[in-house]
Structures are given as structure tokens and as C-alpha cells.
mmCIF file of C-alpha atoms and ligand atoms in Angstrom:
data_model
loop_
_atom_site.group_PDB
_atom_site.id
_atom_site.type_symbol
_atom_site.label_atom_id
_atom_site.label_comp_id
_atom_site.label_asym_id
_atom_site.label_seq_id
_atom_site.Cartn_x
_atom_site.Cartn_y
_atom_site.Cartn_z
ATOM 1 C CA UNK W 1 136.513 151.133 103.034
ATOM 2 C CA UNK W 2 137.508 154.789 102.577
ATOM 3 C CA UNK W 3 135.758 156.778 100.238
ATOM 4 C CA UNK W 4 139.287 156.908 97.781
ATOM 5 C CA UNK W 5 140.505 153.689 98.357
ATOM 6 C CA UNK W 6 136.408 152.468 96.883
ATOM 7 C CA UNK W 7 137.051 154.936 94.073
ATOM 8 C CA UNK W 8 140.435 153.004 93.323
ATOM 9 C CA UNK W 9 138.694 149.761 93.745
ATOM 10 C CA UNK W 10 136.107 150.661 91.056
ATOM 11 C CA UNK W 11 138.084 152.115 88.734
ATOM 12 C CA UNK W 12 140.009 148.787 88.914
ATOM 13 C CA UNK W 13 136.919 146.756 87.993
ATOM 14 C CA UNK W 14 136.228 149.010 84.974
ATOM 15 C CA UNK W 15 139.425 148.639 83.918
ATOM 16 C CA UNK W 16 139.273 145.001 83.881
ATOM 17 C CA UNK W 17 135.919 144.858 82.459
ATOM 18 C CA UNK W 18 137.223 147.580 79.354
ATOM 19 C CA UNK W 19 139.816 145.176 78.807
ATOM 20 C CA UNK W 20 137.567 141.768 78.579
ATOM 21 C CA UNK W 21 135.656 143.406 76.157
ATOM 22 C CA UNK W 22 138.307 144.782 73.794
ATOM 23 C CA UNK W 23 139.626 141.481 73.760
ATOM 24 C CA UNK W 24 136.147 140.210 72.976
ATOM 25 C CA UNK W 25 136.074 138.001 76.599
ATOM 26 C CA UNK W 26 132.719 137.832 78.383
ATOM 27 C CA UNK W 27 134.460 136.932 81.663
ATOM 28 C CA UNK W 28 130.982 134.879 83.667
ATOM 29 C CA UNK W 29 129.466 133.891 80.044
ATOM 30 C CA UNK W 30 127.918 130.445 80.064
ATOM 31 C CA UNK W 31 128.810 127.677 77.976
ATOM 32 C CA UNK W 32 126.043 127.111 74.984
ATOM 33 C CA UNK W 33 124.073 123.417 75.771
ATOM 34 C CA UNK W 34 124.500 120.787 73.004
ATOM 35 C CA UNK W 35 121.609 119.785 74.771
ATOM 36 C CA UNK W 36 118.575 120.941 76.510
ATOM 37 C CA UNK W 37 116.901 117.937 78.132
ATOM 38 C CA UNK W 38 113.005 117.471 80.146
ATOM 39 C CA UNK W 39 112.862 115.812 83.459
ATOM 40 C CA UNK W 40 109.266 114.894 84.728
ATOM 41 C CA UNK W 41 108.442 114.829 88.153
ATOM 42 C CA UNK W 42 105.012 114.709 90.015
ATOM 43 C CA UNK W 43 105.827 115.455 92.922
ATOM 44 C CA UNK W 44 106.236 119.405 94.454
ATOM 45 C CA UNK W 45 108.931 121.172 94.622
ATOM 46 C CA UNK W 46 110.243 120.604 98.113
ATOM 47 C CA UNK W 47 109.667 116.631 98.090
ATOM 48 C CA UNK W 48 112.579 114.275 98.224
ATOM 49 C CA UNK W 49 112.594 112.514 94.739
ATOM 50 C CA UNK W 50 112.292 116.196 93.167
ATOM 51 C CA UNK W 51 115.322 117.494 95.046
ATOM 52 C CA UNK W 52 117.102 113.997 94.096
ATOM 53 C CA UNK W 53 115.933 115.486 90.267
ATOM 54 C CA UNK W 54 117.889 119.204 90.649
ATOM 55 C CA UNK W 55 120.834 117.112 92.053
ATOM 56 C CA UNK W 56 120.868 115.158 88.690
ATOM 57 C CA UNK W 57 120.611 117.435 86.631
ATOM 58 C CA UNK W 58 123.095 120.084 88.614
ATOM 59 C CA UNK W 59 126.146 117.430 88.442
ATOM 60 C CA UNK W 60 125.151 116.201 84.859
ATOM 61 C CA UNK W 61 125.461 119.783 83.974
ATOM 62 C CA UNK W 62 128.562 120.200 86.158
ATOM 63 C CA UNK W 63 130.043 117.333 84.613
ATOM 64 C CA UNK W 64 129.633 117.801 80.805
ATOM 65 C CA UNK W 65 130.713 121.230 81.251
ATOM 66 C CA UNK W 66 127.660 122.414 80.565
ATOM 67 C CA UNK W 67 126.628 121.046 77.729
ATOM 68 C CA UNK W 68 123.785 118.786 78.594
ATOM 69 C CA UNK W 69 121.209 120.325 80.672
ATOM 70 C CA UNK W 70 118.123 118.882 82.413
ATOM 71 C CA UNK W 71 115.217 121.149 83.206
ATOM 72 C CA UNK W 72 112.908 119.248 86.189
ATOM 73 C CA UNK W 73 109.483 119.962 85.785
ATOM 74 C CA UNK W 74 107.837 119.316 89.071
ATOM 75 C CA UNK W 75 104.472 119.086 90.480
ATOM 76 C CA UNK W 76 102.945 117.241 87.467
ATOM 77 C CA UNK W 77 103.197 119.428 85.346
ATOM 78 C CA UNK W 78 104.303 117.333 82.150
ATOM 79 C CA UNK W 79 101.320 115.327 83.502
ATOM 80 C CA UNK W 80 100.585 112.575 85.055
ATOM 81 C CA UNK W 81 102.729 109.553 85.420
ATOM 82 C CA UNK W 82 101.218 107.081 82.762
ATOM 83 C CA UNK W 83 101.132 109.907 80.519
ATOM 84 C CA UNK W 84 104.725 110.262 80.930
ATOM 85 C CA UNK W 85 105.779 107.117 80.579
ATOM 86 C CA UNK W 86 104.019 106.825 77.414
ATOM 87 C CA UNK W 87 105.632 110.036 75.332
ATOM 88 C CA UNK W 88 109.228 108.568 77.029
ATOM 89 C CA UNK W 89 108.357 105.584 74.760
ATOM 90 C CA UNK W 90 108.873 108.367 72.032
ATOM 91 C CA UNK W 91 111.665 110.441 73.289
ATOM 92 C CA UNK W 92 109.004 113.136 73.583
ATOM 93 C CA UNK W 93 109.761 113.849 77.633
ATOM 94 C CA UNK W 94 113.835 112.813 78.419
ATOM 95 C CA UNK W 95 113.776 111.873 81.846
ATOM 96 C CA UNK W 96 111.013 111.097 84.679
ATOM 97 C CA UNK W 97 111.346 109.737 88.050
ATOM 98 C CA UNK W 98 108.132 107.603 88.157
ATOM 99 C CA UNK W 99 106.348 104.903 91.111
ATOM 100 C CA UNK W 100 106.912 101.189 90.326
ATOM 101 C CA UNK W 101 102.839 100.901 90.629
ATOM 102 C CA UNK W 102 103.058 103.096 87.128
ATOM 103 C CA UNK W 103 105.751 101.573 85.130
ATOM 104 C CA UNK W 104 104.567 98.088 86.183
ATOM 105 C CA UNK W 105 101.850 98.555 83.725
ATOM 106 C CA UNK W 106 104.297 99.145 81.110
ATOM 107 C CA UNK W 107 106.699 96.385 82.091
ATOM 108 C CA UNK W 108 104.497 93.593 84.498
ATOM 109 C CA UNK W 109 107.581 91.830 85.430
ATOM 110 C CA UNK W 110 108.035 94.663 87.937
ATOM 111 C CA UNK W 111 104.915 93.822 89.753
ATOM 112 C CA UNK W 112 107.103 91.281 91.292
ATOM 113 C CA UNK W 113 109.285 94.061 93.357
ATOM 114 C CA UNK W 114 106.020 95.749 94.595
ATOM 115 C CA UNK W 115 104.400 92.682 96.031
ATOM 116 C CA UNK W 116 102.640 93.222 99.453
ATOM 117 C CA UNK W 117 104.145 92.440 102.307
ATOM 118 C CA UNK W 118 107.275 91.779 100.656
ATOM 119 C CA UNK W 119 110.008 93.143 102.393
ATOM 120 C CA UNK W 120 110.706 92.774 106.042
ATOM 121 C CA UNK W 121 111.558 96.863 106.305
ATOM 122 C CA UNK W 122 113.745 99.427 103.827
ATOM 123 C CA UNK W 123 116.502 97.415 104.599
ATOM 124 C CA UNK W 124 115.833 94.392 102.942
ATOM 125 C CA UNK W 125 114.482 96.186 100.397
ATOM 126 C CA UNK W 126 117.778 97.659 99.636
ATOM 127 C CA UNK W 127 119.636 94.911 100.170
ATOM 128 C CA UNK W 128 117.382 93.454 97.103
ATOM 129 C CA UNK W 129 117.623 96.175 94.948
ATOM 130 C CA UNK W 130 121.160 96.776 94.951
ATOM 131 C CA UNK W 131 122.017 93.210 94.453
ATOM 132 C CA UNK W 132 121.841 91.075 91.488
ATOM 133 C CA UNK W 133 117.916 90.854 91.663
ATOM 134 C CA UNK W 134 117.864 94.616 91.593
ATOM 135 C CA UNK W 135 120.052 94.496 88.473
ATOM 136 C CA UNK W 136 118.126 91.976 86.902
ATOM 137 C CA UNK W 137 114.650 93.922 87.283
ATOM 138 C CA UNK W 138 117.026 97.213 85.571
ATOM 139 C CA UNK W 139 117.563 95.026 82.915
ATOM 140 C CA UNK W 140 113.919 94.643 82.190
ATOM 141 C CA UNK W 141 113.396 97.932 80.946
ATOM 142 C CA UNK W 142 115.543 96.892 77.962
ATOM 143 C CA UNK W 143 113.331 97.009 74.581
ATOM 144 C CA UNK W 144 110.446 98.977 76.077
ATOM 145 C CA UNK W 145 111.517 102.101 74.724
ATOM 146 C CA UNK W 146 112.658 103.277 78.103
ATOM 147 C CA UNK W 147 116.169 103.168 79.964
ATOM 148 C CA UNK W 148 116.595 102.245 83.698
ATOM 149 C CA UNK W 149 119.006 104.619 85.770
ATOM 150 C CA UNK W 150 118.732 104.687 89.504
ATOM 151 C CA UNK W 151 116.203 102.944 92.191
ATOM 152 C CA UNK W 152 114.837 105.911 94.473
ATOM 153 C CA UNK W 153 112.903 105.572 97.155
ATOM 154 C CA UNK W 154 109.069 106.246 98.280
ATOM 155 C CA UNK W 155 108.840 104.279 101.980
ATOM 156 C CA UNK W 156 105.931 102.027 102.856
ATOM 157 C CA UNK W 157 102.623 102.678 102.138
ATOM 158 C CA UNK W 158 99.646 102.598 104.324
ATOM 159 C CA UNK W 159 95.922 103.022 104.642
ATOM 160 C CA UNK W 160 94.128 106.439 105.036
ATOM 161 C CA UNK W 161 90.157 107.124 105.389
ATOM 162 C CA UNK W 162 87.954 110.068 105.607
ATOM 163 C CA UNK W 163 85.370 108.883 107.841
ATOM 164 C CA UNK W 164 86.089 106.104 109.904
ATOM 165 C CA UNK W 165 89.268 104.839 111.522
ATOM 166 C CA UNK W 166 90.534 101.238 109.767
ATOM 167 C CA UNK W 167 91.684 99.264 112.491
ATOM 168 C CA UNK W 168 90.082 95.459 111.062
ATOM 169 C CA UNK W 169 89.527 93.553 108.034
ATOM 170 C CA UNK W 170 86.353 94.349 108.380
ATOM 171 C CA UNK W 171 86.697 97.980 108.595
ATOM 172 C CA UNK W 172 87.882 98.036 105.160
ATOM 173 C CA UNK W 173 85.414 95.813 103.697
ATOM 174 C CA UNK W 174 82.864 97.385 101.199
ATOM 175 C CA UNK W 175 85.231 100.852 101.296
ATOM 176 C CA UNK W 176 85.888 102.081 98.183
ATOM 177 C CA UNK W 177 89.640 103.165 98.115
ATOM 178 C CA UNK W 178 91.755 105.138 95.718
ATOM 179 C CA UNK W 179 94.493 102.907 93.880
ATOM 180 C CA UNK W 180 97.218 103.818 91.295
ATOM 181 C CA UNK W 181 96.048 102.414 88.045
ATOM 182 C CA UNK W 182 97.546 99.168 88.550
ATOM 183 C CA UNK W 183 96.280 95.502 87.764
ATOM 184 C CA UNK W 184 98.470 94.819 90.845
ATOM 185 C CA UNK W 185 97.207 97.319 93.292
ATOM 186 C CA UNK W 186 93.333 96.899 92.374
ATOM 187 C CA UNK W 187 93.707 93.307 93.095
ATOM 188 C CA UNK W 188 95.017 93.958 95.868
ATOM 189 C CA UNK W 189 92.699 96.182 97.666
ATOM 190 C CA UNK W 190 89.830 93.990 96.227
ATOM 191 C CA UNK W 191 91.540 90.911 97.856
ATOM 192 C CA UNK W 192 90.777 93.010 101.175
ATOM 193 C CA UNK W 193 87.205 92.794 100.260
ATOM 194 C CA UNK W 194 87.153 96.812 99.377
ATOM 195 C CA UNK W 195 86.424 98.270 95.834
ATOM 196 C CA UNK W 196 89.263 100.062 94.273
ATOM 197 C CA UNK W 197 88.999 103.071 92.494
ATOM 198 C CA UNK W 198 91.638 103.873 90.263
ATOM 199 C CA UNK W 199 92.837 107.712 90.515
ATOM 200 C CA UNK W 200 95.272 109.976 89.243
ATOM 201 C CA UNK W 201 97.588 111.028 92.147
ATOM 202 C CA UNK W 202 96.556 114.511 91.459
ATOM 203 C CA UNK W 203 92.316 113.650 92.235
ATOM 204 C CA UNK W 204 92.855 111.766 95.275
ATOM 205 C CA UNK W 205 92.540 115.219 97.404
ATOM 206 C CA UNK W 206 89.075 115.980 95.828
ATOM 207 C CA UNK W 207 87.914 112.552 95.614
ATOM 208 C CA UNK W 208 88.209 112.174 99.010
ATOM 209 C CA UNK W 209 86.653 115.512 99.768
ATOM 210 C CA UNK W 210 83.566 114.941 97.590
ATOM 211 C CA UNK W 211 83.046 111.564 99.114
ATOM 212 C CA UNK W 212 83.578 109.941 95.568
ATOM 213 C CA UNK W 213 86.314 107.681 97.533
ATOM 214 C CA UNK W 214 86.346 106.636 101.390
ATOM 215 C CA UNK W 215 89.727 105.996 101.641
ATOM 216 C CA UNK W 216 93.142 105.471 99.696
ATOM 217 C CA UNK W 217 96.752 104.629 100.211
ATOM 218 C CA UNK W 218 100.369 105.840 100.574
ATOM 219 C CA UNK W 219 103.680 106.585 102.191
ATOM 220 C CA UNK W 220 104.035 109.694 104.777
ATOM 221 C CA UNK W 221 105.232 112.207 102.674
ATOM 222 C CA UNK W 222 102.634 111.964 99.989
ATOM 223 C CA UNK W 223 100.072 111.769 102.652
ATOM 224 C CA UNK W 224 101.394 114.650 103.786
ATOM 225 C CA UNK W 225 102.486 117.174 100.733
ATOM 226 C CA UNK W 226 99.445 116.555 99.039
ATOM 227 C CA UNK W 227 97.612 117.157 102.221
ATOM 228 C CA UNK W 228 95.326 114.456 101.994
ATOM 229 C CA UNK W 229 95.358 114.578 106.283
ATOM 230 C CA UNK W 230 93.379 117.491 105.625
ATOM 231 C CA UNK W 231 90.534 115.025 104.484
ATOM 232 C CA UNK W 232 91.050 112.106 105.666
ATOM 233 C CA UNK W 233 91.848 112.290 109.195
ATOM 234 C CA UNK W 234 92.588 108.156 110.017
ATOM 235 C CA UNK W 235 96.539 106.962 109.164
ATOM 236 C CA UNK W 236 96.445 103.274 109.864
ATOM 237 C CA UNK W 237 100.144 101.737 109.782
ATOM 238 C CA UNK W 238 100.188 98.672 108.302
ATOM 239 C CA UNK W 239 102.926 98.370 105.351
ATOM 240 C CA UNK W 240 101.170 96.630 102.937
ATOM 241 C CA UNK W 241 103.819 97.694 100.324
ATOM 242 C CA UNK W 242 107.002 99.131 99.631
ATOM 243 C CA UNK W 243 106.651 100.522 96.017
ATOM 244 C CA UNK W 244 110.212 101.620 94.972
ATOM 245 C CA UNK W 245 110.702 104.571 92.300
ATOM 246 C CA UNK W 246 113.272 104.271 89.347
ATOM 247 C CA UNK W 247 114.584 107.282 87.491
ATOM 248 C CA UNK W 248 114.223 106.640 83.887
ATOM 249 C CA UNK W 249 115.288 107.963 80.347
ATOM 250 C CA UNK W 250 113.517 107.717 77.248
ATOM 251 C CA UNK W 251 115.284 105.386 74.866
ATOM 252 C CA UNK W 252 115.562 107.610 72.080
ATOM 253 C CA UNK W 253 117.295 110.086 73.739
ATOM 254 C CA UNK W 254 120.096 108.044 75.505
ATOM 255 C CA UNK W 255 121.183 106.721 71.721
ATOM 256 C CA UNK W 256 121.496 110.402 70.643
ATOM 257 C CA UNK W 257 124.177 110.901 73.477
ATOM 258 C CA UNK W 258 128.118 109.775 73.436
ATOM 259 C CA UNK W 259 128.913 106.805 75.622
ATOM 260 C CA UNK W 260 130.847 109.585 77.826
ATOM 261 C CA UNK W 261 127.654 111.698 78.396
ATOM 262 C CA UNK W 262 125.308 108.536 78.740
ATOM 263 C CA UNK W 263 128.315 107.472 81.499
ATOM 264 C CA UNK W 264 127.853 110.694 83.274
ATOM 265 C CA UNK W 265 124.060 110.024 83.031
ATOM 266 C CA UNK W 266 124.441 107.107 84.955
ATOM 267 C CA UNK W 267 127.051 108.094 87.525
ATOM 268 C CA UNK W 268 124.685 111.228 88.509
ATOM 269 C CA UNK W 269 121.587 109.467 88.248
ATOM 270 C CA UNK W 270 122.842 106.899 91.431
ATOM 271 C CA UNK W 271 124.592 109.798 92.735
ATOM 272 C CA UNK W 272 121.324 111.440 93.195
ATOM 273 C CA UNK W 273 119.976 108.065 94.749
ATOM 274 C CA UNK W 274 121.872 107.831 97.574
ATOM 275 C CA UNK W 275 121.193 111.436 98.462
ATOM 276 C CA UNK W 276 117.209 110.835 97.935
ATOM 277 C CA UNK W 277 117.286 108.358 100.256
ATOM 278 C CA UNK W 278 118.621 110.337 102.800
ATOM 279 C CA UNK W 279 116.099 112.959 102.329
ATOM 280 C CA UNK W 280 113.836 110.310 102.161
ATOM 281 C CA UNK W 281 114.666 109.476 106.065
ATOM 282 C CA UNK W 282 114.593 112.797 107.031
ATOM 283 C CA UNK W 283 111.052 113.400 105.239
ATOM 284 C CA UNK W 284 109.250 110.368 106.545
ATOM 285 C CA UNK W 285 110.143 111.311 110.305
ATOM 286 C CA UNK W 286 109.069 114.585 109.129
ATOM 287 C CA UNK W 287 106.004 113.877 108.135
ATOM 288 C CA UNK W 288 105.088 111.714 110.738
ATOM 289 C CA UNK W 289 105.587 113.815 113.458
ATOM 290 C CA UNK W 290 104.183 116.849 112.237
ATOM 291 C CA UNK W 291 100.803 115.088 111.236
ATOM 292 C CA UNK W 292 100.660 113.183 114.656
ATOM 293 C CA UNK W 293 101.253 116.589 116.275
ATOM 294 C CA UNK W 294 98.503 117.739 114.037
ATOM 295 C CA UNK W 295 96.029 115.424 115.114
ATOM 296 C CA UNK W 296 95.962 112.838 112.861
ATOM 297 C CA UNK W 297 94.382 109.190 114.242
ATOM 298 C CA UNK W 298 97.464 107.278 113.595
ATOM 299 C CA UNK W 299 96.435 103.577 114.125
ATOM 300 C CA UNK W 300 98.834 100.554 114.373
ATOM 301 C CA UNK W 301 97.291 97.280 113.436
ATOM 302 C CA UNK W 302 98.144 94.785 116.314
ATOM 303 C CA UNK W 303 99.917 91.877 115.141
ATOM 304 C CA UNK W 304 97.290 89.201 115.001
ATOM 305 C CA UNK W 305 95.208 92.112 112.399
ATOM 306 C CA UNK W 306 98.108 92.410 110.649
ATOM 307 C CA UNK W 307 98.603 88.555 109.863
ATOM 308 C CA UNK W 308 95.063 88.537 108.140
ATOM 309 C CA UNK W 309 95.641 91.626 106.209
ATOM 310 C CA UNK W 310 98.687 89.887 105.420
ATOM 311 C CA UNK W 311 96.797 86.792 105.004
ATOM 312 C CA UNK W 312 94.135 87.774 102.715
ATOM 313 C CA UNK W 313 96.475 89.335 100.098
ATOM 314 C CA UNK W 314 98.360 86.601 99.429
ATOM 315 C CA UNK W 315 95.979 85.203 96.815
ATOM 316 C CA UNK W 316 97.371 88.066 94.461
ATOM 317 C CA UNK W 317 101.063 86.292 94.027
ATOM 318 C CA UNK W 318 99.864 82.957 92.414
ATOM 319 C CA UNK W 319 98.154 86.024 90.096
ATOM 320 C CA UNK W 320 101.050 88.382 89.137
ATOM 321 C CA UNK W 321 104.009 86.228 89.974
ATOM 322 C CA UNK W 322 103.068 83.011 89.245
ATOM 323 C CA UNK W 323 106.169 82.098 86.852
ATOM 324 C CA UNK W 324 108.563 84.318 89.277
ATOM 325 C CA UNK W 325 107.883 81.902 92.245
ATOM 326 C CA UNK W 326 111.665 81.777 92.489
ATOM 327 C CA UNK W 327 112.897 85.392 92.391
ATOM 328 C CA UNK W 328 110.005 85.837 95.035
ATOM 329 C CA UNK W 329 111.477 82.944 97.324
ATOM 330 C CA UNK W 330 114.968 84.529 96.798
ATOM 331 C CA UNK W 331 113.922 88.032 97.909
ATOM 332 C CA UNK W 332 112.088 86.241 101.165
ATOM 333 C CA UNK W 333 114.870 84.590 101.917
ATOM 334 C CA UNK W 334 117.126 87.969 101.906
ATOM 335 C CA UNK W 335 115.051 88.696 104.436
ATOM 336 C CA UNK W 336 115.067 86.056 106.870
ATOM 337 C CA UNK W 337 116.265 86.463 110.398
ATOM 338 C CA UNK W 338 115.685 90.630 110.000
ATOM 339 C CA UNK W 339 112.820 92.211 112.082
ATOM 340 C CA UNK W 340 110.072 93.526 110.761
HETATM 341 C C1 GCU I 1 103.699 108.129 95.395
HETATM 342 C C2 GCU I 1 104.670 108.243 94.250
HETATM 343 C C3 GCU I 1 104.061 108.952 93.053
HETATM 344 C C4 GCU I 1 102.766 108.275 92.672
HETATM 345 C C5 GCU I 1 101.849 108.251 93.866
HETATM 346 C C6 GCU I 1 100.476 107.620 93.589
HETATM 347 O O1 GCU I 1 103.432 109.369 95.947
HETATM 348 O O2 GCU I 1 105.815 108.944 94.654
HETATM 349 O O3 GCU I 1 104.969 108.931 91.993
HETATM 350 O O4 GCU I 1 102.149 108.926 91.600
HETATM 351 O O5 GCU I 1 102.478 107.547 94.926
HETATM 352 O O6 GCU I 1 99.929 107.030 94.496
HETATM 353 O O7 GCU I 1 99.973 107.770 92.481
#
């Protein structure tokens, strides 16, 4: 631009701002919130659920004009996920996104969606979870103190050690591995003839370092954003769960809002779903690849190893599901004829 015609060009701007604030218009002022809202998160910034979280809370704000907004605190910082839960009860956090294997021991019925070997793959377990099961199991929240808004996802988990590779039954025998503090998962592990040590997510990287743990458990992207490869080395595939995530909202603070906020709750919160599952893809190829590059043992159980892991778990559904025989033989049966 010429030197004059930029002299013109800011002289118009002044002008334009001089005459916004004679007539007392800010012209980029924000709108004021009625509300200012918490969203907990422990997982980093960069993960999958947590950009599903600035989603939320970027078309809730977009959508009330402004006047609700969520802040995400990520990386645990609200604390951990029990915690959480527990001051939801009380409206004192607004929103979390949180693992089934934690809000299971607030509501057991949920143990049933986390059982192991479950699921045939993530589509079956999407196919459940979006139908009328799915719905049913959102319904459960009702009365806790807690409401249900989307299902997110968190993959498959497997096995990782420190020292040894896990490639048997008896390779896990007598290890002591790192569960969530679940009646569900310790069972579970213990079923394997291991010892399981519940953990917060945030100790598993020193507990494995120190030796206080041999081994623990989870999907790729945990595995690999709380670097846990660092210390323990051996990634054995076997899928013993799929542990879906819910977003959830305390009680209290969903009656304080007008059925047209708590509607645009909902339509962002499943909005932000579908998006975190696509992330989710993206990160668990990710993740894989980079840590196989990076020299990680990745071990696939053979079939026949697989059907006794399999095998020896099942004693934990006459435990936990015992009067939801049925739900469990409709959710099988969803997956019949798919490939695992
Ligand atoms: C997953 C899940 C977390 C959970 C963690 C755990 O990473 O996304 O929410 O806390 O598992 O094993 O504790």
C-alpha cells in the first residue's frame, strides 16, 4: 500500500473507532456468561477425549451466545477420577469425562458394559451403545446425583510389563499389576492368577519405575501419553476389555439450567462424541506405530492363548452380572457373525 493511501486507511479506522465510543459501542466486546461452568478431564492436553472437551464447550458457548461457558481442566488437575465423581455428586465440579472402570463404582450396573471379552471389536461396541441397551445403561445414572450425556471412546485395553514379555497364562501368574480401583477389574486380573494393585492413573508411571508394580493395563494412547513404554517395554495385544467413557454433568447443575440450555448441553455433548471418536482412530494408529517404531515388544497372543485368557475370566460374570444374564446374552448376540 502507498504510504498516503495507509495514512487514509488509518485515519478511517480512528474514525470509526471515535465514533463507537461516543456512541458508547465496544465494537469486539464479549457477551457477559450467566454462567461459568468446570469440566474435568485427566487426560493431557493433546489427547482425544480432552479435545472432544474444548469442542463441547466451544459450541455450547457458540450456541447460548455466550452465556454458558465451560472451562476444561485437563491433565488431572481437578484430581483424580473418583475424586471427581464424588464432588459431581455435589455440583461442586460441572462436567467430567470419566472411564466406565471409575463410575462403575458409583453405579455397578455399568460393570455390565465393561465385561471382558465382551465385544467382538469397536464395532459392536457401538452398535450396543447407541442402541436401546446403550440408552438403557444412560438411564442408570438417574438418581445418583450425576447426569449421563455422551458415550466417548477409550479403545481396547491390553497388558503391559516392565520386565518380562507376557505371552502365557502363566507369564502373568504371581505378577502384580496396576488396576483402576474397580471391584470389576481386580477380579479380573486376580481371575488370571496375578495380584492387582489398585492405582491412581497418575502413579502407574512411578509404580512401575520403582518396581512397586510389574505390570498394568490399557489402551494405546494412554500407554503412550503417559509414557508408560518408557518403563515398561512389553505391549501384549490381547483385548481383554473395551472400557467406554461417558461425559457426565453433575446433577445439581443441570436443574439450575433452562430446558433450552440443558438441550444445547446435550446436542454438543454427542456432537463432541462423534468427533472423539474420530480422533480416537486417528490416535490409536498413532500410537501404535510410533511405539512399535520405538521399539516396543508388541506381542500378539496366538489364538489358542487367547481362549484361556478368555477362558479363565469368565468366572467374574456369574460375579458382577449375575442378575443381567440377559442384557449380557443380548449384547453377545449383537455380535454374532462379526469378526473379531
Ligand atoms: C484410561 C481412561 C482414564 C482412566 C485410565 C485408568 O486412560 O481414559 O480416564 O483414568 O484409563 O486406567 O485409570
Amino acid at each position: 500500500m502507498k504510504r498516503g493511501a495507509a495514512v487514509l486507511a488509518a485515519l478511517a479506522g480512528t474514525i470509526i473507532l471515535g465514533a463507537c465510543v461516543l456512541s458508547g459501542e465496544r465494537a469486539a466486546d464479549p457477551p457477559s456468561p450467566e454462567y461459568v461452568l468446570t469440566y474435568a478431564e485427566n487426560q493431557p492436553e493433546d489427547y482425544p477425549t480432552t479435545q472432544g472437551a474444548h469442542l463441547f464447550a466451544r459450541l455450547v458457548y457458540e450456541r447460548t451466545g455466550g452465556k454458558v461457558e465451560i472451562l476444561v481442566n485437563a491433565g488431572g488437575t481437578l484430581g483424580e477420577e473418583q475424586s471427581t465423581i464424588a464432588q459431581m455428586q455435589f455440583g461442586g465440579i460441572d462436567f467430567a469425562r470419566v472411564s466406565l472402570g471409575s463410575l462403575a463404582e458409583f453405579i455397578p450396573q455399568l460393570n455390565v458394559l465393561q465385561m471382558p471379552y465382551l465385544y467382538t471389536g469397536a464395532d459392536h461396541m457401538w452398535e450396543v451403545l447407541e442402541g436401546p441397551v446403550g440408552d438403557t445403561f444412560l438411564h442408570t445414572l438417574e438418581g445418583s446425583g450425576l447426569v449421563a450425556l455422551s458415550w466417548y471412546d477409550a479403545g481396547a485395553r491390553n497388558f503391559y510389563s516392565a520386565s518380562k514379555p507376557i505371552e502365557t497364562l502363566e507369564d502373568v501368574e504371581g505378577m502384580r499389576i496396576r488396576v483402576q480401583d474397580s471391584v470389576l477389574m481386580k477380579a479380573m486380573v486376580e481371575a488370571l492368577g496375578a495380584s492387582a494393585v489398585p492405582l491412581e492413573y497418575s502413579q502407574v508411571y512411578s509404580a512401575l519405575e520403582t518396581g512397586t508394580i510389574d505390570a498394568a493395563e490399557n489402551n494405546w494412547p494412554s500407554y503412550d501419553s503417559m509414557r508408560h513404554y518408557e518403563v515398561a517395554p512389553y505391549y501384549t495385544i490381547d483385548e481383554h476389555t473395551r472400557v467406554p467413557e461417558m461425559q457426565i454433568m453433575a446433577e445439581a447443575t443441570w436443574q439450575r439450567l433452562s430446558p433450552e440450555y440443558q438441550a444445547v448441553i446435550l446436542e454438543c455433548a454427542r456432537e463432541s462424541a462423534l468427533y472423539e471418536r474420530k480422533l480416537w482412530e486417528e490416535q490409536s494408529r498413532r500410537s501404535e506405530e510410533r511405539l512399535r517404531q520405538a521399539g516396543c515388544q508388541v506381542i500378539e497372543l496366538s489364538p489358542e492363548e487367547k481362549a484361556r485368557f478368555r477362558e479363565a475370566m469368565m468366572s467374574v460374570y456369574d460375579q458382577y452380572c449375575g442378575g443381567y444374564m440377559d442384557i449380557i446374552q443380548q449384547i453377545m448376540e449383537t455380535g454374532e457373525g462379526r469378526e473379531p
